[in-house]
Amino acid sequence: MKNEKQSSSPGVPIMDADGIRRALQRIAHEIIECDPQLAQVVLAGIPSRGVEIAQRIAEFIRRIEKIDVDTGIIDVAMHRDDVGTRAELPVVRASKLPVPLEERTVIIVDDVLYTGRTVRAAMDAINSFGRPARIQLAALIDRGHRELPIRADYVGKNLPTRANEKVWVRIGSINEPDGVWLIKE
Amino acid sequence: MSTGWSRKDLLGLRELSAEEINFILETTDAFKQVGTREIKKVPALRGKTLVNFFVEPSTRTRTSFELAALRLSADVINISATTSSLTKGETLKDTARNLEALHADILVLRHSSAGAPQFLGNRLKASVINAGDGAHEHPTQALLDLYTIREKRGKIAGLHVVIIGDILFSRVARSNIFGLVKLGARVTLVGPSTLVPREFEKLGVEVSHKIDNVLPNADVVNLLRIQHERQRKEYFPGIGEYTRFFGLTKERAKLLKPDCLIMHPGPINRGVEIDSEVADGLQSVILDQVTNGLAVRMAVLYLCGGIATT
């Protein structure tokens, strides 16, 4: 993962491993409360950290309600609106969603919600798989600065930021603990 | 080692690193998945124009590139030798510059001269994809062969791949040799000495003229078509003779390990290099190659056509 090239204490600590665990546990409770038909929920993570977060939320739901919710992967690279503007392209991963999506609630899961463009691309990608009953959005961090009319249904932490700052999330690393940091330029 | 893709052209596998080849194969996984969606089309190359410029005849490669481009939402025009001004004496460079003046973003080129794609790639802002140049390279065919082997056997390194037939005139064989050797496969070339000269050993492969000795320890056999159109003099006594010594007949196929894959880039000459029953048998992955070819070409067009070319 590209974020692991940086040092282990890159900026101002925002959340530690316990903070992340509690936030995801709360999101799991909120999903259970808001989605009466839990068996119809699909947690679709955006690679790579969103996939890890989606699996953790699913695990909390499993422990709390004894229900296995489906998880999936939704890679947005081929649906982005900035193709042709980058000198180097990152790897595209295969998307994976349970089909058919009709009657189902797909919850897009990402680590940081920022401009909203990734989420827009994710919604387009989901629609190419079918027509879900509804699409919701869960993010560990909402840092503001939206460029599209998009908001999250489930948020781990609202973090006011400046545009020149960066939010760095580490989750699911084998060697280092989970955490969220704010990096000032 | 690069973590991403930064080439605008795909000219051959000789110039690619093992990492770059693996990067394309991983990207292909993602695009193969698109083919299983309800809507088999993504907007990745929306607004881009692709020109299929085939100076040599081709049906399957051209349609594969065309369908790949359409699934990426690019606009496609097809130009063949007979419909282009090449027959009126225009040079390749002038034709290409005219295409660029029309703001073509991606040029897929098949040409009878080795090096034609490189010539244009160095001169044009557009991405140039080699769809076969003379007896030089056919990178997307080799990539789809590599992808199919990796998909069916889970790996490429350590496998023994046997390429049989008209190696001398085969750009498919050359691209396959470069790719397979880079990814750590053991490669043996088999055919009459006129079509498989010992010189190929310089590329890091083995050469054999006795097919029955090689077949029992093959993990993959890739059969090449005898290319009548490229042979200006006689390289073997006749078709019957070739089949007798090098054809994968149903008797000979019994020498293969049960999990050995049988591949063929097509079009097949049934009864010449391969028997019908073998081509349609359980070990044959010939139609998987066609399906994978589409996904590989989507990946290549996305990667080369998707980077900034300023």
mmCIF file of C-alpha atoms in Angstrom, chain A residues 5 74-75 77-80 82-97 102 124-125 127-131, chain B residues 2-6 23 26-27 29-31 33-34 37-45 48 302-309:
data_model
loop_
_atom_site.group_PDB
_atom_site.id
_atom_site.type_symbol
_atom_site.label_atom_id
_atom_site.label_comp_id
_atom_site.label_asym_id
_atom_site.label_seq_id
_atom_site.Cartn_x
_atom_site.Cartn_y
_atom_site.Cartn_z
ATOM 1 C CA LYS A 5 6.135 4.206 2.475
ATOM 2 C CA ILE A 74 -15.871 -1.630 -5.945
ATOM 3 C CA ASP A 75 -12.831 -0.332 -7.849
ATOM 4 C CA ALA A 77 -10.556 3.551 -11.585
ATOM 5 C CA MET A 78 -12.405 2.896 -14.845
ATOM 6 C CA HIS A 79 -15.262 5.199 -13.834
ATOM 7 C CA ARG A 80 -13.190 8.212 -12.810
ATOM 8 C CA ASP A 82 -9.812 12.386 -14.563
ATOM 9 C CA VAL A 83 -8.623 9.738 -17.049
ATOM 10 C CA GLY A 84 -5.935 11.201 -19.286
ATOM 11 C CA THR A 85 -4.701 13.719 -16.696
ATOM 12 C CA ARG A 86 -2.209 11.552 -14.798
ATOM 13 C CA ALA A 87 1.283 10.608 -15.988
ATOM 14 C CA GLU A 88 1.187 7.290 -14.124
ATOM 15 C CA LEU A 89 -1.782 4.985 -13.595
ATOM 16 C CA PRO A 90 -2.204 2.888 -10.443
ATOM 17 C CA VAL A 91 -3.302 -0.731 -10.576
ATOM 18 C CA VAL A 92 -7.018 -1.370 -11.127
ATOM 19 C CA ARG A 93 -8.540 -4.151 -9.049
ATOM 20 C CA ALA A 94 -11.385 -6.373 -10.084
ATOM 21 C CA SER A 95 -14.723 -5.266 -8.687
ATOM 22 C CA LYS A 96 -16.827 -7.864 -6.933
ATOM 23 C CA LEU A 97 -20.458 -7.466 -5.946
ATOM 24 C CA GLU A 102 -32.186 -5.505 -7.132
ATOM 25 C CA ASP A 124 -21.702 4.687 -11.562
ATOM 26 C CA ALA A 125 -19.758 1.450 -11.137
ATOM 27 C CA ASN A 127 -25.160 0.857 -11.472
ATOM 28 C CA SER A 128 -23.312 -1.144 -14.124
ATOM 29 C CA PHE A 129 -23.915 -4.240 -11.974
ATOM 30 C CA GLY A 130 -27.628 -3.643 -11.661
ATOM 31 C CA ARG A 131 -30.185 -1.427 -9.965
ATOM 32 C CA SER B 2 7.544 1.259 -10.771
ATOM 33 C CA THR B 3 4.245 0.990 -8.944
ATOM 34 C CA GLY B 4 2.230 2.245 -11.871
ATOM 35 C CA TRP B 5 1.950 2.393 -15.628
ATOM 36 C CA SER B 6 3.525 5.271 -17.557
ATOM 37 C CA PHE B 23 0.959 -5.048 -14.094
ATOM 38 C CA GLU B 26 -3.354 -7.710 -12.983
ATOM 39 C CA THR B 27 -5.184 -4.897 -14.747
ATOM 40 C CA ASP B 29 -8.342 -9.204 -14.080
ATOM 41 C CA ALA B 30 -10.303 -6.001 -13.466
ATOM 42 C CA PHE B 31 -11.393 -5.656 -17.081
ATOM 43 C CA GLN B 33 -14.767 -8.723 -14.563
ATOM 44 C CA VAL B 34 -16.461 -5.950 -16.583
ATOM 45 C CA ARG B 37 -21.587 -7.122 -15.455
ATOM 46 C CA GLU B 38 -25.127 -6.369 -16.499
ATOM 47 C CA ILE B 39 -23.782 -3.313 -18.320
ATOM 48 C CA LYS B 40 -20.558 -4.417 -19.993
ATOM 49 C CA LYS B 41 -19.316 -0.942 -20.676
ATOM 50 C CA VAL B 42 -17.288 1.516 -18.614
ATOM 51 C CA PRO B 43 -16.630 5.208 -19.322
ATOM 52 C CA ALA B 44 -12.818 4.979 -18.990
ATOM 53 C CA LEU B 45 -12.004 6.243 -22.510
ATOM 54 C CA LYS B 48 -11.270 9.386 -26.974
ATOM 55 C CA TYR B 302 -7.005 1.747 -20.770
ATOM 56 C CA LEU B 303 -3.371 1.909 -19.644
ATOM 57 C CA CYS B 304 -1.792 3.376 -22.790
ATOM 58 C CA GLY B 305 -4.784 5.552 -23.709
ATOM 59 C CA GLY B 306 -5.479 6.633 -20.144
ATOM 60 C CA ILE B 307 -2.230 8.344 -19.238
ATOM 61 C CA ALA B 308 -1.515 12.020 -19.819
ATOM 62 C CA THR B 309 0.367 12.569 -23.100
#
